Amino acid sequence: MARTPKAPILALANQKGGVAKTTSVASLGAAFAEAGKRVLLVDLDPQACLTFSLGIDPDTVEASVHDVLVGGTPLADVVHECDDGVHLVPSSIELAGAEAVLLGRPAREYVLQSALDPVRRDYDVIVLDCSPSLGVLTLNALTAATGVIVPMPCEMLSHRGVGQLLDTVADVKKILNKKLRVVGILPTLYDGRSTHAREVLEDVGSRYDLPVLSPPIPKTVRFAEAPAVGRSILATARSSKGAKAYREVAAGLLEQL
Ligand code: ADP
Ligand code: MG
């Protein structure tokens, strides 16, 4: 009998804050779980917004991704089961100190990859929520990942920095992780009534020569309400436009993974 395959690992990265990385990780994770997949999410941001939004208090969490990366705790020991049907490796504010500690270590970019390896056959898909930087933690995410998704709001200014991110991805591919692939740009915070947003959406794929995931995620107030109850909008606003869009993107991703 064939062994269970290793789960693909998707990193959602963009060194800009506020582009809907965390919202997309929570929503795609919930959509994958709805589709019957075993899902592991990893919060790699010291601000721990993903952890908080999934109903876990990052200030009182017993062990976090920090203990895995810095202390060598087995990753399986810090996994939480969340109401959304996903498993989570939580973050905590301690993670802010991890960059400095890891900098002094050999093979510092490979720590997360090694930690995830023993659990990869326990899941169908693993999704990493990156912090808004291109530091050691994000390099760990890109080194562990099989695919990177770049969430990007459909506004002119949100383009800035994407070139730098893609340069980093190219370097990681060359030196640290040959298997890394850019899955595509995920257009977020999309206002279909705005001509400008439509123009940006049409232009962005050819500008960076990358696939653009479809459909774009509409801007809706529903997203602001979800984190307060520890569930993603796939649960709190099941049939909202935003939830539907994330389900469609997730279905498209499952087809190609
Ligand atoms: P990042 O992780 O990139 O910093 P977040 O996912 O935390 O971004 O999102 C930033 C803010 O935008 C949050 O307040 C979130 O609730 C809001 N947001 C995300 N997606 C949408 C959307 N589709 N419509 C409206 N607000 C959104
Ligand atoms: Mg975030």
Short mmCIF file of C-alpha atoms and ligand atoms in Angstrom, two decimals:
data_model
loop_
_atom_site.label_atom_id
_atom_site.label_comp_id
_atom_site.label_asym_id
_atom_site.label_seq_id
_atom_site.Cartn_x
_atom_site.Cartn_y
_atom_site.Cartn_z
CA MET A 1 0.00 0.00 0.00
CA ALA A 2 1.25 3.48 -0.86
CA ARG A 3 2.15 5.71 2.08
CA THR A 4 0.04 8.78 2.74
CA PRO A 5 1.66 11.61 0.77
CA LYS A 6 3.25 14.59 2.49
CA ALA A 7 0.87 17.55 2.71
CA PRO A 8 1.58 20.55 0.48
CA ILE A 9 2.61 23.62 2.48
CA LEU A 10 1.27 27.01 1.39
CA ALA A 11 2.84 30.21 2.73
CA LEU A 12 0.79 33.42 2.53
CA ALA A 13 3.43 36.11 2.34
CA ASN A 14 3.59 39.83 1.71
CA GLN A 15 5.80 42.08 3.81
CA LYS A 16 3.08 44.72 3.84
CA GLY A 17 0.66 44.59 6.76
CA GLY A 18 -3.08 44.87 6.25
CA VAL A 19 -3.24 43.04 2.92
CA ALA A 20 -5.45 40.22 4.33
CA LYS A 21 -2.81 37.52 4.85
CA THR A 22 -4.25 36.44 8.18
CA THR A 23 -7.88 36.72 7.06
CA SER A 24 -7.03 34.60 4.01
CA VAL A 25 -5.22 31.94 6.05
CA ALA A 26 -8.17 31.61 8.46
CA SER A 27 -10.76 31.62 5.66
CA LEU A 28 -8.95 29.26 3.28
CA GLY A 29 -8.21 26.97 6.24
CA ALA A 30 -11.91 26.86 7.16
CA ALA A 31 -12.83 26.27 3.51
CA PHE A 32 -10.36 23.37 3.20
CA ALA A 33 -11.80 21.89 6.42
CA GLU A 34 -15.36 22.25 5.09
CA ALA A 35 -14.20 20.30 2.04
CA GLY A 36 -13.24 17.45 4.37
CA LYS A 37 -9.51 18.09 4.42
CA ARG A 38 -7.27 17.75 7.46
CA VAL A 39 -5.84 21.24 7.86
CA LEU A 40 -2.95 22.61 9.89
CA LEU A 41 -2.44 26.38 10.19
CA VAL A 42 0.75 27.90 11.60
CA ASP A 43 0.82 31.44 13.01
CA LEU A 44 4.29 32.90 12.33
CA ASP A 45 3.46 36.49 13.31
CA PRO A 46 4.47 37.70 16.82
CA GLN A 47 1.31 39.82 16.76
CA ALA A 48 -0.60 36.51 16.85
CA CYS A 49 -3.69 37.82 15.02
CA LEU A 50 -4.44 34.40 13.52
CA THR A 51 -4.21 32.76 16.94
CA PHE A 52 -6.54 35.35 18.44
CA SER A 53 -8.99 35.20 15.55
CA LEU A 54 -9.32 31.42 15.97
CA GLY A 55 -10.37 31.83 19.59
CA ILE A 56 -7.08 31.24 21.39
CA ASP A 57 -5.63 33.86 23.72
CA PRO A 58 -1.97 34.35 22.70
CA ASP A 59 -1.16 35.84 26.12
CA THR A 60 -2.10 32.74 28.08
CA VAL A 61 -1.22 30.02 25.58
CA GLU A 62 0.97 27.38 27.25
CA ALA A 63 3.31 26.63 24.37
CA SER A 64 3.57 28.26 20.97
CA VAL A 65 5.47 28.20 17.72
CA HIS A 66 8.20 30.05 19.62
CA ASP A 67 8.90 26.93 21.71
CA VAL A 68 9.05 24.88 18.52
CA LEU A 69 11.47 27.18 16.69
CA VAL A 70 13.65 28.25 19.58
CA GLY A 71 13.22 25.54 22.22
CA GLY A 72 13.00 22.46 20.00
CA THR A 73 9.57 21.41 21.34
CA PRO A 74 8.00 18.87 18.91
CA LEU A 75 5.45 20.71 16.78
CA ALA A 76 2.75 18.11 17.43
CA ASP A 77 2.91 19.01 21.15
CA VAL A 78 1.72 22.60 20.61
CA VAL A 79 -1.16 21.92 18.18
CA HIS A 80 -4.62 23.21 19.19
CA GLU A 81 -7.93 22.05 17.72
CA CYS A 82 -10.09 25.04 16.81
CA ASP A 83 -13.85 25.40 16.39
CA ASP A 84 -13.43 25.99 12.67
CA GLY A 85 -12.33 22.38 12.26
CA VAL A 86 -8.70 23.27 11.73
CA HIS A 87 -5.61 22.57 13.79
CA LEU A 88 -3.45 25.53 14.79
CA VAL A 89 0.11 26.04 15.93
CA PRO A 90 -0.39 29.28 17.89
CA SER A 91 1.93 32.25 18.13
CA SER A 92 2.70 34.42 21.14
CA ILE A 93 4.45 37.72 21.74
CA GLU A 94 7.60 35.76 22.70
CA LEU A 95 8.05 35.04 19.01
CA ALA A 96 9.26 38.63 18.58
CA GLY A 97 12.54 37.53 20.17
CA ALA A 98 12.92 34.47 17.96
CA GLU A 99 14.43 36.36 15.01
CA ALA A 100 17.42 37.43 17.09
CA VAL A 101 17.95 33.98 18.61
CA LEU A 102 17.69 32.20 15.27
CA LEU A 103 20.12 34.61 13.61
CA GLY A 104 22.91 33.09 15.64
CA ARG A 105 22.11 29.52 14.61
CA PRO A 106 23.47 27.44 11.77
CA ALA A 107 20.85 26.37 9.19
CA ARG A 108 18.49 28.90 10.76
CA GLU A 109 16.24 28.98 7.68
CA TYR A 110 15.46 25.25 7.95
CA VAL A 111 14.10 25.12 11.51
CA LEU A 112 10.42 25.24 10.56
CA GLN A 113 10.85 22.78 7.69
CA SER A 114 12.42 20.24 10.06
CA ALA A 115 9.73 20.83 12.68
CA LEU A 116 6.89 20.32 10.17
CA ASP A 117 8.34 17.25 8.53
CA PRO A 118 7.16 14.68 11.14
CA VAL A 119 3.50 15.86 10.88
CA ARG A 120 3.22 16.32 7.12
CA ARG A 121 1.57 12.96 6.55
CA ASP A 122 -1.04 13.72 9.25
CA TYR A 123 -2.56 16.54 7.20
CA ASP A 124 -3.88 17.13 3.68
CA VAL A 125 -2.79 20.76 3.57
CA ILE A 126 -0.69 23.07 5.77
CA VAL A 127 -0.99 26.87 5.59
CA LEU A 128 1.53 29.34 7.04
CA ASP A 129 0.57 32.88 8.08
CA CYS A 130 3.65 35.11 7.72
CA SER A 131 4.49 38.29 9.59
CA PRO A 132 4.77 41.57 7.69
CA SER A 133 8.55 41.36 7.16
CA LEU A 134 11.10 39.48 5.11
CA GLY A 135 13.07 38.43 8.19
CA VAL A 136 14.19 35.00 9.41
CA LEU A 137 10.65 33.86 10.26
CA THR A 138 9.40 34.55 6.74
CA LEU A 139 12.52 32.92 5.27
CA ASN A 140 11.68 29.86 7.39
CA ALA A 141 8.16 29.87 5.95
CA LEU A 142 9.41 30.15 2.35
CA THR A 143 11.98 27.42 2.97
CA ALA A 144 9.37 25.05 4.40
CA ALA A 145 6.72 25.85 1.77
CA THR A 146 5.92 24.07 -1.45
CA GLY A 147 3.92 27.06 -2.68
CA VAL A 148 3.66 30.76 -1.93
CA ILE A 149 0.51 32.84 -2.34
CA VAL A 150 0.79 36.63 -2.36
CA PRO A 151 -2.36 38.34 -1.03
CA MET A 152 -2.64 41.80 -2.55
CA PRO A 153 -5.33 44.47 -2.29
CA CYS A 154 -6.44 45.85 -5.64
CA GLU A 155 -5.00 49.33 -5.14
CA MET A 156 -2.09 51.02 -6.84
CA LEU A 157 0.02 51.49 -3.71
CA SER A 158 -0.28 47.88 -2.66
CA HIS A 159 2.01 46.96 -5.56
CA ARG A 160 5.00 48.45 -3.81
CA GLY A 161 7.21 45.79 -2.32
CA VAL A 162 5.84 42.89 -4.36
CA GLY A 163 8.95 43.01 -6.58
CA GLN A 164 11.15 42.73 -3.49
CA LEU A 165 9.11 39.80 -2.20
CA LEU A 166 9.43 38.02 -5.56
CA ASP A 167 13.21 38.63 -5.54
CA THR A 168 13.37 37.02 -2.10
CA VAL A 169 11.30 34.08 -3.34
CA ALA A 170 13.69 33.68 -6.29
CA ASP A 171 16.70 33.69 -3.91
CA VAL A 172 15.06 31.13 -1.61
CA LYS A 173 14.35 28.95 -4.62
CA LYS A 174 17.93 29.11 -5.79
CA ILE A 175 19.60 28.54 -2.44
CA LEU A 176 17.25 27.09 0.18
CA ASN A 177 14.23 25.43 -1.40
CA LYS A 178 14.20 24.34 -5.04
CA LYS A 179 10.64 23.03 -4.72
CA LEU A 180 9.13 26.44 -3.98
CA ARG A 181 6.58 27.63 -6.53
CA VAL A 182 4.64 30.88 -6.69
CA VAL A 183 1.05 29.65 -6.78
CA GLY A 184 -0.24 33.12 -7.58
CA ILE A 185 -1.45 36.50 -6.48
CA LEU A 186 -4.64 36.50 -4.40
CA PRO A 187 -6.52 39.76 -5.04
CA THR A 188 -8.05 40.92 -1.75
CA LEU A 189 -10.17 43.82 -0.45
CA TYR A 190 -11.65 44.06 -3.94
CA ASP A 191 -14.25 46.71 -4.65
CA GLY A 192 -15.81 45.70 -7.96
CA ARG A 193 -17.56 49.10 -8.28
CA SER A 194 -14.24 50.90 -8.50
CA THR A 195 -12.86 51.31 -12.01
CA HIS A 196 -9.40 51.64 -10.56
CA ALA A 197 -9.66 48.33 -8.69
CA ARG A 198 -10.83 46.60 -11.88
CA GLU A 199 -7.89 48.05 -13.81
CA VAL A 200 -5.40 46.93 -11.18
CA LEU A 201 -6.91 43.45 -11.21
CA GLU A 202 -6.61 43.20 -14.99
CA ASP A 203 -3.04 44.45 -15.04
CA VAL A 204 -1.48 42.66 -12.09
CA GLY A 205 -1.00 39.20 -13.62
CA SER A 206 0.91 40.41 -16.68
CA ARG A 207 2.88 42.93 -14.67
CA TYR A 208 4.44 40.21 -12.53
CA ASP A 209 4.00 37.36 -15.01
CA LEU A 210 2.14 35.34 -12.38
CA PRO A 211 -1.20 33.54 -12.20
CA VAL A 212 -3.98 35.50 -10.49
CA LEU A 213 -6.21 33.35 -8.28
CA SER A 214 -9.91 33.68 -8.91
CA PRO A 215 -12.33 35.03 -7.88
CA PRO A 216 -11.00 38.19 -6.18
CA ILE A 217 -12.03 38.46 -2.50
CA PRO A 218 -14.60 41.25 -2.16
CA LYS A 219 -14.25 43.97 0.44
CA THR A 220 -17.02 43.49 3.00
CA VAL A 221 -17.63 44.59 6.58
CA ARG A 222 -18.32 40.98 7.55
CA PHE A 223 -14.60 40.37 7.90
CA ALA A 224 -14.20 42.89 10.67
CA GLU A 225 -16.86 41.13 12.76
CA ALA A 226 -15.50 37.59 12.66
CA PRO A 227 -12.43 37.61 14.96
CA ALA A 228 -14.43 38.69 18.01
CA VAL A 229 -16.06 35.25 18.21
CA GLY A 230 -13.07 33.09 17.37
CA ARG A 231 -14.46 31.84 14.07
CA SER A 232 -13.74 32.79 10.47
CA ILE A 233 -16.46 34.33 8.30
CA LEU A 234 -17.04 30.95 6.72
CA ALA A 235 -18.86 30.15 9.96
CA THR A 236 -20.15 33.56 11.05
CA ALA A 237 -21.45 34.64 7.63
CA ARG A 238 -21.79 31.35 5.81
CA SER A 239 -23.36 32.62 2.61
CA SER A 240 -21.74 36.06 2.40
CA LYS A 241 -19.94 37.04 -0.80
CA GLY A 242 -16.60 36.89 0.99
CA ALA A 243 -17.15 33.37 2.30
CA LYS A 244 -18.23 32.20 -1.15
CA ALA A 245 -15.18 33.74 -2.78
CA TYR A 246 -12.80 32.03 -0.33
CA ARG A 247 -14.58 28.68 -0.89
CA GLU A 248 -14.10 29.04 -4.65
CA VAL A 249 -10.43 29.97 -4.33
CA ALA A 250 -9.93 27.02 -1.95
CA ALA A 251 -11.62 24.62 -4.39
CA GLY A 252 -9.37 25.86 -7.20
CA LEU A 253 -6.30 25.37 -5.01
CA LEU A 254 -7.33 21.83 -4.04
CA GLU A 255 -7.61 20.96 -7.72
CA GLN A 256 -4.02 21.97 -8.43
CA LEU A 257 -2.38 20.76 -5.20
P1 ADP B 1 -2.54 41.07 7.29
O1 ADP B 1 -2.50 39.72 7.93
O2 ADP B 1 -2.00 41.06 5.90
O3 ADP B 1 -1.91 42.14 8.12
P2 ADP B 1 -5.36 41.03 7.95
O4 ADP B 1 -5.89 39.73 7.45
O5 ADP B 1 -5.09 41.13 9.40
O6 ADP B 1 -4.09 41.48 7.11
O7 ADP B 1 -6.41 42.12 7.49
C1 ADP B 1 -6.23 43.51 7.78
C2 ADP B 1 -7.57 44.15 8.08
O8 ADP B 1 -8.41 44.09 6.93
C3 ADP B 1 -8.33 43.43 9.20
O9 ADP B 1 -8.95 44.38 10.00
C4 ADP B 1 -9.36 42.59 8.45
O10 ADP B 1 -10.52 42.37 9.24
C5 ADP B 1 -9.65 43.46 7.24
N1 ADP B 1 -10.06 42.66 6.08
C6 ADP B 1 -9.44 41.60 5.54
N2 ADP B 1 -10.09 41.14 4.45
C7 ADP B 1 -11.15 41.96 4.28
C8 ADP B 1 -12.21 42.04 3.31
N3 ADP B 1 -12.30 41.18 2.29
N4 ADP B 1 -13.12 43.02 3.45
C9 ADP B 1 -13.04 43.91 4.48
N5 ADP B 1 -12.09 43.90 5.41
C10 ADP B 1 -11.15 42.95 5.32
MG MG B 2 -1.48 39.12 9.67
#
